[in-house]
Amino acid sequence: AQTVTQSQPEMSVQEAETVTLSCTYDTSENNYYLFWYKQPPSRQMILVIRQEAYKQQNATENRFSVNFQKAAKSFSLKISDSQLGDTAMYFCAFVPYNDMRFGAGTRLTVKP
Amino acid sequence: DVKVTQSSRYLVKRTGEKVFLECVQDMDHENMFWYRQDPGLGLRLIYFSYDVKMKEKGDIPEGYSVSREKKERFSLILESASTNQTSMYLCASSPMDSYGYTFGSGTRLTVV
C-alpha cells in the first residue's frame, strides 16, 4: 500500500522562528514525486514545494525547504522566519503512479 | 488565471437524495480527480479520470459514481446520500504526465 504519515496533528511556532513538519511515506516505487501543500482557512490548496525522488538535492522555495531522505522515506518541511500568514493546515503528498496520496495533515499555528 | 471551479461552496441535502457535485476546469487538462477531506484522515481519493468517458476507482469509491462526458467537466454523484457522506469534497485536475495538480476551493456537503 502507498501511504503517507504525518505524525504531528498540531504544531505551533512563534513568529520569526523556525519550525519543521515531519512526513514519512511508504512505497516500493523508485521514481516518484513528493509535495507539501498548504490549506489556509479559505480552503484553497496551495502548492508550497515539490521534490522529484531521483534528485538528491533538497528543494528550496524562499523560506520553505525540505529534508528529503530517500532511504528513510522521509520528507520533512522546514519553514524559516515564520509569518502569521503561514498559519494553515499542511499536507504532505506523493505521487507513486499518476494519482496523489495525502497524509492526514498538520495544523500549524504561528503566534505573534 | 487558470481555474478549477466547484459549483457549490456549501450544500445541505437530505438522506436518500441523489446529489451532484460539479467540477469544471478551464486548462484543457486530461486528468481530473475527486477527493474527500475529513479531519484526521487527510484527503482520500474517491475517483479519477484520465480522459473523457474514462474513470478509475480510488481508495473509497463505495456510495459514489462519476461522470465525465466532456473534457472540462467531472461530476461526482452520490446515488443515495447518507449522513456518513457529510464531508468536504475537493476536485483537482492536472495535465497528462504531469504532477502539477490544481485544486478547486471545495464543497462542504452536509447530509441531514
mmCIF file with all atom_site columns, C-alpha atoms in Angstrom:
data_model
loop_
_atom_site.group_PDB
_atom_site.id
_atom_site.type_symbol
_atom_site.label_atom_id
_atom_site.label_alt_id
_atom_site.label_comp_id
_atom_site.label_asym_id
_atom_site.label_entity_id
_atom_site.label_seq_id
_atom_site.pdbx_PDB_ins_code
_atom_site.Cartn_x
_atom_site.Cartn_y
_atom_site.Cartn_z
_atom_site.occupancy
_atom_site.B_iso_or_equiv
_atom_site.pdbx_formal_charge
_atom_site.auth_seq_id
_atom_site.auth_comp_id
_atom_site.auth_asym_id
_atom_site.auth_atom_id
_atom_site.pdbx_PDB_model_num
ATOM 1   C CA . ALA A 1 1   ? 0.000   0.000  0.000   1.00 0.00 ? 1   ALA A CA 1
ATOM 2   C CA . GLN A 1 2   ? 1.130   3.506  -0.772  1.00 0.00 ? 2   GLN A CA 1
ATOM 3   C CA . THR A 1 3   ? 0.748   5.519  2.445   1.00 0.00 ? 3   THR A CA 1
ATOM 4   C CA . VAL A 1 4   ? 1.765   8.876  3.852   1.00 0.00 ? 4   VAL A CA 1
ATOM 5   C CA . THR A 1 5   ? 2.139   9.516  7.593   1.00 0.00 ? 5   THR A CA 1
ATOM 6   C CA . GLN A 1 6   ? 2.230   12.883 9.305   1.00 0.00 ? 6   GLN A CA 1
ATOM 7   C CA . SER A 1 7   ? 2.813   12.212 12.991  1.00 0.00 ? 7   SER A CA 1
ATOM 8   C CA . GLN A 1 8   ? 2.164   15.764 14.257  1.00 0.00 ? 8   GLN A CA 1
ATOM 9   C CA . PRO A 1 9   ? -1.560  16.638 14.183  1.00 0.00 ? 9   PRO A CA 1
ATOM 10  C CA . GLU A 1 10  ? -0.909  20.132 15.558  1.00 0.00 ? 10  GLU A CA 1
ATOM 11  C CA . MET A 1 11  ? 2.091   22.408 15.967  1.00 0.00 ? 11  MET A CA 1
ATOM 12  C CA . SER A 1 12  ? 2.694   25.987 16.945  1.00 0.00 ? 12  SER A CA 1
ATOM 13  C CA . VAL A 1 13  ? 5.610   28.374 16.482  1.00 0.00 ? 13  VAL A CA 1
ATOM 14  C CA . GLN A 1 14  ? 6.404   31.937 17.402  1.00 0.00 ? 14  GLN A CA 1
ATOM 15  C CA . GLU A 1 15  ? 6.523   34.475 14.632  1.00 0.00 ? 15  GLU A CA 1
ATOM 16  C CA . ALA A 1 16  ? 10.015  34.761 13.063  1.00 0.00 ? 16  ALA A CA 1
ATOM 17  C CA . GLU A 1 17  ? 11.124  31.372 14.400  1.00 0.00 ? 17  GLU A CA 1
ATOM 18  C CA . THR A 1 18  ? 11.761  28.135 12.504  1.00 0.00 ? 18  THR A CA 1
ATOM 19  C CA . VAL A 1 19  ? 9.539   25.066 12.532  1.00 0.00 ? 19  VAL A CA 1
ATOM 20  C CA . THR A 1 20  ? 9.874   21.611 10.953  1.00 0.00 ? 20  THR A CA 1
ATOM 21  C CA . LEU A 1 21  ? 6.925   19.445 9.927   1.00 0.00 ? 21  LEU A CA 1
ATOM 22  C CA . SER A 1 22  ? 7.517   15.701 9.611   1.00 0.00 ? 22  SER A CA 1
ATOM 23  C CA . CYS A 1 23  ? 6.359   13.304 6.929   1.00 0.00 ? 23  CYS A CA 1
ATOM 24  C CA . THR A 1 24  ? 7.135   9.683  6.150   1.00 0.00 ? 24  THR A CA 1
ATOM 25  C CA . TYR A 1 25  ? 5.797   7.590  3.304   1.00 0.00 ? 25  TYR A CA 1
ATOM 26  C CA . ASP A 1 26  ? 5.794   4.022  2.147   1.00 0.00 ? 26  ASP A CA 1
ATOM 27  C CA . THR A 1 27  ? 6.256   2.888  -1.430  1.00 0.00 ? 27  THR A CA 1
ATOM 28  C CA . SER A 1 28  ? 8.044   0.199  -3.371  1.00 0.00 ? 28  SER A CA 1
ATOM 29  C CA . GLU A 1 29  ? 8.494   2.534  -6.336  1.00 0.00 ? 29  GLU A CA 1
ATOM 30  C CA . ASN A 1 30  ? 11.880  4.052  -7.103  1.00 0.00 ? 30  ASN A CA 1
ATOM 31  C CA . ASN A 1 31  ? 10.690  7.093  -9.034  1.00 0.00 ? 31  ASN A CA 1
ATOM 32  C CA . TYR A 1 32  ? 8.007   9.330  -7.592  1.00 0.00 ? 32  TYR A CA 1
ATOM 33  C CA . TYR A 1 33  ? 7.228   12.922 -6.669  1.00 0.00 ? 33  TYR A CA 1
ATOM 34  C CA . LEU A 1 34  ? 6.745   14.461 -3.240  1.00 0.00 ? 34  LEU A CA 1
ATOM 35  C CA . PHE A 1 35  ? 4.821   17.593 -2.326  1.00 0.00 ? 35  PHE A CA 1
ATOM 36  C CA . TRP A 1 36  ? 3.881   19.855 0.525   1.00 0.00 ? 36  TRP A CA 1
ATOM 37  C CA . TYR A 1 37  ? 0.550   21.667 0.222   1.00 0.00 ? 37  TYR A CA 1
ATOM 38  C CA . LYS A 1 38  ? -0.800  24.449 2.395   1.00 0.00 ? 38  LYS A CA 1
ATOM 39  C CA . GLN A 1 39  ? -4.532  24.863 3.059   1.00 0.00 ? 39  GLN A CA 1
ATOM 40  C CA . PRO A 1 40  ? -5.454  28.157 4.754   1.00 0.00 ? 40  PRO A CA 1
ATOM 41  C CA . PRO A 1 41  ? -8.962  28.836 6.117   1.00 0.00 ? 41  PRO A CA 1
ATOM 42  C CA . SER A 1 42  ? -10.035 29.795 2.593   1.00 0.00 ? 42  SER A CA 1
ATOM 43  C CA . ARG A 1 43  ? -9.786  26.029 1.845   1.00 0.00 ? 43  ARG A CA 1
ATOM 44  C CA . GLN A 1 44  ? -7.764  26.599 -1.317  1.00 0.00 ? 44  GLN A CA 1
ATOM 45  C CA . MET A 1 45  ? -4.940  24.053 -1.632  1.00 0.00 ? 45  MET A CA 1
ATOM 46  C CA . ILE A 1 46  ? -1.699  25.859 -2.401  1.00 0.00 ? 46  ILE A CA 1
ATOM 47  C CA . LEU A 1 47  ? 1.459   24.085 -3.566  1.00 0.00 ? 47  LEU A CA 1
ATOM 48  C CA . VAL A 1 48  ? 4.341   25.003 -1.263  1.00 0.00 ? 48  VAL A CA 1
ATOM 49  C CA . ILE A 1 49  ? 7.170   22.874 -2.619  1.00 0.00 ? 49  ILE A CA 1
ATOM 50  C CA . ARG A 1 50  ? 7.812   19.739 -4.675  1.00 0.00 ? 50  ARG A CA 1
ATOM 51  C CA . GLN A 1 51  ? 10.648  17.247 -4.889  1.00 0.00 ? 51  GLN A CA 1
ATOM 52  C CA . GLU A 1 52  ? 11.485  14.646 -7.515  1.00 0.00 ? 52  GLU A CA 1
ATOM 53  C CA . ALA A 1 53  ? 12.709  11.413 -5.903  1.00 0.00 ? 53  ALA A CA 1
ATOM 54  C CA . TYR A 1 54  ? 15.524  10.985 -8.413  1.00 0.00 ? 54  TYR A CA 1
ATOM 55  C CA . LYS A 1 55  ? 17.054  14.319 -7.394  1.00 0.00 ? 55  LYS A CA 1
ATOM 56  C CA . GLN A 1 56  ? 19.372  14.178 -4.418  1.00 0.00 ? 56  GLN A CA 1
ATOM 57  C CA . GLN A 1 57  ? 19.411  17.930 -3.879  1.00 0.00 ? 57  GLN A CA 1
ATOM 58  C CA . ASN A 1 58  ? 16.779  19.166 -1.461  1.00 0.00 ? 58  ASN A CA 1
ATOM 59  C CA . ALA A 1 59  ? 14.229  21.567 -2.922  1.00 0.00 ? 59  ALA A CA 1
ATOM 60  C CA . THR A 1 60  ? 14.017  25.149 -1.642  1.00 0.00 ? 60  THR A CA 1
ATOM 61  C CA . GLU A 1 61  ? 11.408  27.863 -2.223  1.00 0.00 ? 61  GLU A CA 1
ATOM 62  C CA . ASN A 1 62  ? 12.208  31.093 -0.405  1.00 0.00 ? 62  ASN A CA 1
ATOM 63  C CA . ARG A 1 63  ? 11.541  30.441 3.310   1.00 0.00 ? 63  ARG A CA 1
ATOM 64  C CA . PHE A 1 64  ? 10.473  26.841 2.678   1.00 0.00 ? 64  PHE A CA 1
ATOM 65  C CA . SER A 1 65  ? 12.899  23.952 2.323   1.00 0.00 ? 65  SER A CA 1
ATOM 66  C CA . VAL A 1 66  ? 12.725  20.186 2.577   1.00 0.00 ? 66  VAL A CA 1
ATOM 67  C CA . ASN A 1 67  ? 14.925  17.489 4.034   1.00 0.00 ? 67  ASN A CA 1
ATOM 68  C CA . PHE A 1 68  ? 14.463  14.520 1.702   1.00 0.00 ? 68  PHE A CA 1
ATOM 69  C CA . GLN A 1 69  ? 15.895  11.225 2.947   1.00 0.00 ? 69  GLN A CA 1
ATOM 70  C CA . LYS A 1 70  ? 15.043  8.656  0.285   1.00 0.00 ? 70  LYS A CA 1
ATOM 71  C CA . ALA A 1 71  ? 16.408  5.600  2.090   1.00 0.00 ? 71  ALA A CA 1
ATOM 72  C CA . ALA A 1 72  ? 14.481  6.512  5.221   1.00 0.00 ? 72  ALA A CA 1
ATOM 73  C CA . LYS A 1 73  ? 11.403  7.507  3.163   1.00 0.00 ? 73  LYS A CA 1
ATOM 74  C CA . SER A 1 74  ? 11.258  10.794 4.999   1.00 0.00 ? 74  SER A CA 1
ATOM 75  C CA . PHE A 1 75  ? 10.266  14.206 3.618   1.00 0.00 ? 75  PHE A CA 1
ATOM 76  C CA . SER A 1 76  ? 10.171  16.982 6.228   1.00 0.00 ? 76  SER A CA 1
ATOM 77  C CA . LEU A 1 77  ? 9.301   20.639 5.610   1.00 0.00 ? 77  LEU A CA 1
ATOM 78  C CA . LYS A 1 78  ? 11.233  23.456 7.277   1.00 0.00 ? 78  LYS A CA 1
ATOM 79  C CA . ILE A 1 79  ? 9.660   26.898 7.466   1.00 0.00 ? 79  ILE A CA 1
ATOM 80  C CA . SER A 1 80  ? 12.128  29.650 8.346   1.00 0.00 ? 80  SER A CA 1
ATOM 81  C CA . ASP A 1 81  ? 11.230  33.107 9.646   1.00 0.00 ? 81  ASP A CA 1
ATOM 82  C CA . SER A 1 82  ? 7.617   32.013 10.250  1.00 0.00 ? 82  SER A CA 1
ATOM 83  C CA . GLN A 1 83  ? 4.944   34.559 9.411   1.00 0.00 ? 83  GLN A CA 1
ATOM 84  C CA . LEU A 1 84  ? 1.352   34.909 10.621  1.00 0.00 ? 84  LEU A CA 1
ATOM 85  C CA . GLY A 1 85  ? 0.198   34.096 7.081   1.00 0.00 ? 85  GLY A CA 1
ATOM 86  C CA . ASP A 1 86  ? 1.816   30.662 7.376   1.00 0.00 ? 86  ASP A CA 1
ATOM 87  C CA . THR A 1 87  ? -0.980  29.611 9.750   1.00 0.00 ? 87  THR A CA 1
ATOM 88  C CA . ALA A 1 88  ? -2.746  26.780 7.900   1.00 0.00 ? 88  ALA A CA 1
ATOM 89  C CA . MET A 1 89  ? -3.142  23.029 7.500   1.00 0.00 ? 89  MET A CA 1
ATOM 90  C CA . TYR A 1 90  ? -0.118  21.480 5.817   1.00 0.00 ? 90  TYR A CA 1
ATOM 91  C CA . PHE A 1 91  ? -0.420  18.267 3.855   1.00 0.00 ? 91  PHE A CA 1
ATOM 92  C CA . CYS A 1 92  ? 2.395   16.027 2.717   1.00 0.00 ? 92  CYS A CA 1
ATOM 93  C CA . ALA A 1 93  ? 1.628   14.169 -0.506  1.00 0.00 ? 93  ALA A CA 1
ATOM 94  C CA . PHE A 1 94  ? 3.289   11.926 -3.034  1.00 0.00 ? 94  PHE A CA 1
ATOM 95  C CA . VAL A 1 95  ? 2.598   10.554 -6.488  1.00 0.00 ? 95  VAL A CA 1
ATOM 96  C CA . PRO A 1 96  ? 3.825   6.975  -6.921  1.00 0.00 ? 96  PRO A CA 1
ATOM 97  C CA . TYR A 1 97  ? 1.950   6.430  -10.195 1.00 0.00 ? 97  TYR A CA 1
ATOM 98  C CA . ASN A 1 98  ? -0.497  9.012  -11.510 1.00 0.00 ? 98  ASN A CA 1
ATOM 99  C CA . ASP A 1 99  ? -2.724  9.803  -8.525  1.00 0.00 ? 99  ASP A CA 1
ATOM 100 C CA . MET A 1 100 ? -1.698  11.817 -5.499  1.00 0.00 ? 100 MET A CA 1
ATOM 101 C CA . ARG A 1 101 ? -1.793  10.346 -1.974  1.00 0.00 ? 101 ARG A CA 1
ATOM 102 C CA . PHE A 1 102 ? -2.022  12.583 1.081   1.00 0.00 ? 102 PHE A CA 1
ATOM 103 C CA . GLY A 1 103 ? -1.163  12.439 4.753   1.00 0.00 ? 103 GLY A CA 1
ATOM 104 C CA . ALA A 1 104 ? -3.648  13.373 7.476   1.00 0.00 ? 104 ALA A CA 1
ATOM 105 C CA . GLY A 1 105 ? -2.240  16.882 7.782   1.00 0.00 ? 105 GLY A CA 1
ATOM 106 C CA . THR A 1 106 ? -0.555  19.066 10.408  1.00 0.00 ? 106 THR A CA 1
ATOM 107 C CA . ARG A 1 107 ? -2.335  22.151 11.696  1.00 0.00 ? 107 ARG A CA 1
ATOM 108 C CA . LEU A 1 108 ? 0.291   24.869 12.121  1.00 0.00 ? 108 LEU A CA 1
ATOM 109 C CA . THR A 1 109 ? -0.400  28.000 14.161  1.00 0.00 ? 109 THR A CA 1
ATOM 110 C CA . VAL A 1 110 ? 2.026   30.913 14.046  1.00 0.00 ? 110 VAL A CA 1
ATOM 111 C CA . LYS A 1 111 ? 1.772   33.011 17.211  1.00 0.00 ? 111 LYS A CA 1
ATOM 112 C CA . PRO A 1 112 ? 2.537   36.735 17.309  1.00 0.00 ? 112 PRO A CA 1
ATOM 113 C CA . ASP B 2 1   ? -5.920  32.942 -14.259 1.00 0.00 ? 1   ASP B CA 1
ATOM 114 C CA . VAL B 2 2   ? -6.320  29.180 -14.573 1.00 0.00 ? 2   VAL B CA 1
ATOM 115 C CA . LYS B 2 3   ? -9.079  27.677 -12.546 1.00 0.00 ? 3   LYS B CA 1
ATOM 116 C CA . VAL B 2 4   ? -10.837 24.665 -11.200 1.00 0.00 ? 4   VAL B CA 1
ATOM 117 C CA . THR B 2 5   ? -14.359 25.670 -10.275 1.00 0.00 ? 5   THR B CA 1
ATOM 118 C CA . GLN B 2 6   ? -16.657 23.714 -7.997  1.00 0.00 ? 6   GLN B CA 1
ATOM 119 C CA . SER B 2 7   ? -20.260 24.707 -8.430  1.00 0.00 ? 7   SER B CA 1
ATOM 120 C CA . SER B 2 8   ? -21.210 24.995 -4.750  1.00 0.00 ? 8   SER B CA 1
ATOM 121 C CA . ARG B 2 9   ? -19.229 26.098 -1.722  1.00 0.00 ? 9   ARG B CA 1
ATOM 122 C CA . TYR B 2 10  ? -21.788 24.808 0.766   1.00 0.00 ? 10  TYR B CA 1
ATOM 123 C CA . LEU B 2 11  ? -24.536 22.260 0.213   1.00 0.00 ? 11  LEU B CA 1
ATOM 124 C CA . VAL B 2 12  ? -27.152 20.740 2.524   1.00 0.00 ? 12  VAL B CA 1
ATOM 125 C CA . LYS B 2 13  ? -29.035 17.643 1.366   1.00 0.00 ? 13  LYS B CA 1
ATOM 126 C CA . ARG B 2 14  ? -31.416 15.145 2.915   1.00 0.00 ? 14  ARG B CA 1
ATOM 127 C CA . THR B 2 15  ? -30.691 11.471 3.469   1.00 0.00 ? 15  THR B CA 1
ATOM 128 C CA . GLY B 2 16  ? -31.619 9.427  0.409   1.00 0.00 ? 16  GLY B CA 1
ATOM 129 C CA . GLU B 2 17  ? -31.364 12.310 -2.055  1.00 0.00 ? 17  GLU B CA 1
ATOM 130 C CA . LYS B 2 18  ? -29.329 11.998 -5.248  1.00 0.00 ? 18  LYS B CA 1
ATOM 131 C CA . VAL B 2 19  ? -26.580 14.610 -5.109  1.00 0.00 ? 19  VAL B CA 1
ATOM 132 C CA . PHE B 2 20  ? -24.475 16.006 -7.940  1.00 0.00 ? 20  PHE B CA 1
ATOM 133 C CA . LEU B 2 21  ? -21.195 17.806 -7.264  1.00 0.00 ? 21  LEU B CA 1
ATOM 134 C CA . GLU B 2 22  ? -19.873 19.576 -10.328 1.00 0.00 ? 22  GLU B CA 1
ATOM 135 C CA . CYS B 2 23  ? -16.293 20.455 -11.206 1.00 0.00 ? 23  CYS B CA 1
ATOM 136 C CA . VAL B 2 24  ? -15.148 22.423 -14.252 1.00 0.00 ? 24  VAL B CA 1
ATOM 137 C CA . GLN B 2 25  ? -11.574 23.250 -15.306 1.00 0.00 ? 25  GLN B CA 1
ATOM 138 C CA . ASP B 2 26  ? -10.504 25.701 -17.977 1.00 0.00 ? 26  ASP B CA 1
ATOM 139 C CA . MET B 2 27  ? -6.946  24.472 -18.512 1.00 0.00 ? 27  MET B CA 1
ATOM 140 C CA . ASP B 2 28  ? -7.615  21.663 -21.031 1.00 0.00 ? 28  ASP B CA 1
ATOM 141 C CA . HIS B 2 29  ? -6.263  19.137 -18.510 1.00 0.00 ? 29  HIS B CA 1
ATOM 142 C CA . GLU B 2 30  ? -6.612  15.434 -19.265 1.00 0.00 ? 30  GLU B CA 1
ATOM 143 C CA . ASN B 2 31  ? -6.670  14.225 -15.653 1.00 0.00 ? 31  ASN B CA 1
ATOM 144 C CA . MET B 2 32  ? -9.357  15.034 -13.104 1.00 0.00 ? 32  MET B CA 1
ATOM 145 C CA . PHE B 2 33  ? -9.781  13.820 -9.537  1.00 0.00 ? 33  PHE B CA 1
ATOM 146 C CA . TRP B 2 34  ? -12.318 13.803 -6.710  1.00 0.00 ? 34  TRP B CA 1
ATOM 147 C CA . TYR B 2 35  ? -11.095 13.708 -3.111  1.00 0.00 ? 35  TYR B CA 1
ATOM 148 C CA . ARG B 2 36  ? -12.895 13.652 0.185   1.00 0.00 ? 36  ARG B CA 1
ATOM 149 C CA . GLN B 2 37  ? -11.326 15.542 3.118   1.00 0.00 ? 37  GLN B CA 1
ATOM 150 C CA . ASP B 2 38  ? -12.080 14.604 6.734   1.00 0.00 ? 38  ASP B CA 1
ATOM 151 C CA . PRO B 2 39  ? -10.338 15.754 9.944   1.00 0.00 ? 39  PRO B CA 1
ATOM 152 C CA . GLY B 2 40  ? -7.576  13.365 10.953  1.00 0.00 ? 40  GLY B CA 1
ATOM 153 C CA . LEU B 2 41  ? -7.802  11.455 7.676   1.00 0.00 ? 41  LEU B CA 1
ATOM 154 C CA . GLY B 2 42  ? -6.464  13.977 5.186   1.00 0.00 ? 42  GLY B CA 1
ATOM 155 C CA . LEU B 2 43  ? -7.574  13.729 1.579   1.00 0.00 ? 43  LEU B CA 1
ATOM 156 C CA . ARG B 2 44  ? -8.748  10.385 0.285   1.00 0.00 ? 44  ARG B CA 1
ATOM 157 C CA . LEU B 2 45  ? -9.176  9.638  -3.405  1.00 0.00 ? 45  LEU B CA 1
ATOM 158 C CA . ILE B 2 46  ? -12.699 8.697  -4.483  1.00 0.00 ? 46  ILE B CA 1
ATOM 159 C CA . TYR B 2 47  ? -12.488 8.526  -8.285  1.00 0.00 ? 47  TYR B CA 1
ATOM 160 C CA . PHE B 2 48  ? -10.298 9.856  -11.050 1.00 0.00 ? 48  PHE B CA 1
ATOM 161 C CA . SER B 2 49  ? -10.414 10.139 -14.825 1.00 0.00 ? 49  SER B CA 1
ATOM 162 C CA . TYR B 2 50  ? -7.676  10.255 -17.450 1.00 0.00 ? 50  TYR B CA 1
ATOM 163 C CA . ASP B 2 51  ? -9.899  11.098 -20.382 1.00 0.00 ? 51  ASP B CA 1
ATOM 164 C CA . VAL B 2 52  ? -13.447 11.731 -21.464 1.00 0.00 ? 52  VAL B CA 1
ATOM 165 C CA . LYS B 2 53  ? -15.748 8.829  -20.586 1.00 0.00 ? 53  LYS B CA 1
ATOM 166 C CA . MET B 2 54  ? -12.946 7.100  -18.666 1.00 0.00 ? 54  MET B CA 1
ATOM 167 C CA . LYS B 2 55  ? -12.977 6.591  -14.914 1.00 0.00 ? 55  LYS B CA 1
ATOM 168 C CA . GLU B 2 56  ? -10.965 4.729  -12.327 1.00 0.00 ? 56  GLU B CA 1
ATOM 169 C CA . LYS B 2 57  ? -11.821 3.890  -8.720  1.00 0.00 ? 57  LYS B CA 1
ATOM 170 C CA . GLY B 2 58  ? -9.760  5.411  -5.990  1.00 0.00 ? 58  GLY B CA 1
ATOM 171 C CA . ASP B 2 59  ? -9.486  4.237  -2.399  1.00 0.00 ? 59  ASP B CA 1
ATOM 172 C CA . ILE B 2 60  ? -13.065 4.924  -1.269  1.00 0.00 ? 60  ILE B CA 1
ATOM 173 C CA . PRO B 2 61  ? -15.473 4.653  -4.231  1.00 0.00 ? 61  PRO B CA 1
ATOM 174 C CA . GLU B 2 62  ? -18.340 2.976  -2.362  1.00 0.00 ? 62  GLU B CA 1
ATOM 175 C CA . GLY B 2 63  ? -21.521 5.037  -2.453  1.00 0.00 ? 63  GLY B CA 1
ATOM 176 C CA . TYR B 2 64  ? -20.198 7.303  -5.227  1.00 0.00 ? 64  TYR B CA 1
ATOM 177 C CA . SER B 2 65  ? -20.154 7.354  -9.008  1.00 0.00 ? 65  SER B CA 1
ATOM 178 C CA . VAL B 2 66  ? -18.729 9.820  -11.523 1.00 0.00 ? 66  VAL B CA 1
ATOM 179 C CA . SER B 2 67  ? -19.423 11.145 -14.980 1.00 0.00 ? 67  SER B CA 1
ATOM 180 C CA . ARG B 2 68  ? -17.098 12.743 -17.495 1.00 0.00 ? 68  ARG B CA 1
ATOM 181 C CA . GLU B 2 69  ? -18.942 13.488 -20.717 1.00 0.00 ? 69  GLU B CA 1
ATOM 182 C CA . LYS B 2 70  ? -16.771 16.477 -21.615 1.00 0.00 ? 70  LYS B CA 1
ATOM 183 C CA . LYS B 2 71  ? -13.079 17.036 -21.025 1.00 0.00 ? 71  LYS B CA 1
ATOM 184 C CA . GLU B 2 72  ? -13.557 20.079 -18.855 1.00 0.00 ? 72  GLU B CA 1
ATOM 185 C CA . ARG B 2 73  ? -16.269 18.702 -16.558 1.00 0.00 ? 73  ARG B CA 1
ATOM 186 C CA . PHE B 2 74  ? -16.071 15.935 -13.960 1.00 0.00 ? 74  PHE B CA 1
ATOM 187 C CA . SER B 2 75  ? -19.139 15.242 -11.835 1.00 0.00 ? 75  SER B CA 1
ATOM 188 C CA . LEU B 2 76  ? -19.307 13.318 -8.580  1.00 0.00 ? 76  LEU B CA 1
ATOM 189 C CA . ILE B 2 77  ? -22.641 11.626 -7.886  1.00 0.00 ? 77  ILE B CA 1
ATOM 190 C CA . LEU B 2 78  ? -23.964 10.410 -4.553  1.00 0.00 ? 78  LEU B CA 1
ATOM 191 C CA . GLU B 2 79  ? -26.685 7.995  -5.632  1.00 0.00 ? 79  GLU B CA 1
ATOM 192 C CA . SER B 2 80  ? -28.443 7.978  -2.257  1.00 0.00 ? 80  SER B CA 1
ATOM 193 C CA . ALA B 2 81  ? -26.862 10.402 0.190   1.00 0.00 ? 81  ALA B CA 1
ATOM 194 C CA . SER B 2 82  ? -26.170 9.187  3.706   1.00 0.00 ? 82  SER B CA 1
ATOM 195 C CA . THR B 2 83  ? -25.061 11.048 6.823   1.00 0.00 ? 83  THR B CA 1
ATOM 196 C CA . ASN B 2 84  ? -21.614 9.424  6.693   1.00 0.00 ? 84  ASN B CA 1
ATOM 197 C CA . GLN B 2 85  ? -21.037 11.229 3.411   1.00 0.00 ? 85  GLN B CA 1
ATOM 198 C CA . THR B 2 86  ? -21.067 14.564 5.214   1.00 0.00 ? 86  THR B CA 1
ATOM 199 C CA . SER B 2 87  ? -17.627 15.913 4.350   1.00 0.00 ? 87  SER B CA 1
ATOM 200 C CA . MET B 2 88  ? -15.537 18.361 2.361   1.00 0.00 ? 88  MET B CA 1
ATOM 201 C CA . TYR B 2 89  ? -15.163 17.388 -1.304  1.00 0.00 ? 89  TYR B CA 1
ATOM 202 C CA . LEU B 2 90  ? -12.233 18.643 -3.352  1.00 0.00 ? 90  LEU B CA 1
ATOM 203 C CA . CYS B 2 91  ? -11.823 18.435 -7.112  1.00 0.00 ? 91  CYS B CA 1
ATOM 204 C CA . ALA B 2 92  ? -8.421  18.657 -8.833  1.00 0.00 ? 92  ALA B CA 1
ATOM 205 C CA . SER B 2 93  ? -7.034  18.498 -12.347 1.00 0.00 ? 93  SER B CA 1
ATOM 206 C CA . SER B 2 94  ? -3.624  18.000 -13.951 1.00 0.00 ? 94  SER B CA 1
ATOM 207 C CA . PRO B 2 95  ? -2.151  17.698 -17.437 1.00 0.00 ? 95  PRO B CA 1
ATOM 208 C CA . MET B 2 96  ? -1.251  14.240 -18.761 1.00 0.00 ? 96  MET B CA 1
ATOM 209 C CA . ASP B 2 97  ? 2.131   13.027 -17.476 1.00 0.00 ? 97  ASP B CA 1
ATOM 210 C CA . SER B 2 98  ? 2.435   15.950 -15.116 1.00 0.00 ? 98  SER B CA 1
ATOM 211 C CA . TYR B 2 99  ? 2.145   16.160 -11.399 1.00 0.00 ? 99  TYR B CA 1
ATOM 212 C CA . GLY B 2 100 ? 1.071   19.781 -11.176 1.00 0.00 ? 100 GLY B CA 1
ATOM 213 C CA . TYR B 2 101 ? -2.335  19.454 -9.567  1.00 0.00 ? 101 TYR B CA 1
ATOM 214 C CA . THR B 2 102 ? -4.695  22.440 -9.482  1.00 0.00 ? 102 THR B CA 1
ATOM 215 C CA . PHE B 2 103 ? -7.421  22.254 -6.863  1.00 0.00 ? 103 PHE B CA 1
ATOM 216 C CA . GLY B 2 104 ? -10.867 23.736 -6.588  1.00 0.00 ? 104 GLY B CA 1
ATOM 217 C CA . SER B 2 105 ? -11.872 25.523 -3.399  1.00 0.00 ? 105 SER B CA 1
ATOM 218 C CA . GLY B 2 106 ? -14.022 22.664 -2.159  1.00 0.00 ? 106 GLY B CA 1
ATOM 219 C CA . THR B 2 107 ? -17.674 21.888 -1.480  1.00 0.00 ? 107 THR B CA 1
ATOM 220 C CA . ARG B 2 108 ? -18.697 21.357 2.108   1.00 0.00 ? 108 ARG B CA 1
ATOM 221 C CA . LEU B 2 109 ? -21.589 18.883 1.961   1.00 0.00 ? 109 LEU B CA 1
ATOM 222 C CA . THR B 2 110 ? -23.862 18.247 4.919   1.00 0.00 ? 110 THR B CA 1
ATOM 223 C CA . VAL B 2 111 ? -26.331 15.354 4.733   1.00 0.00 ? 111 VAL B CA 1
ATOM 224 C CA . VAL B 2 112 ? -29.145 15.596 7.287   1.00 0.00 ? 112 VAL B CA 1
#
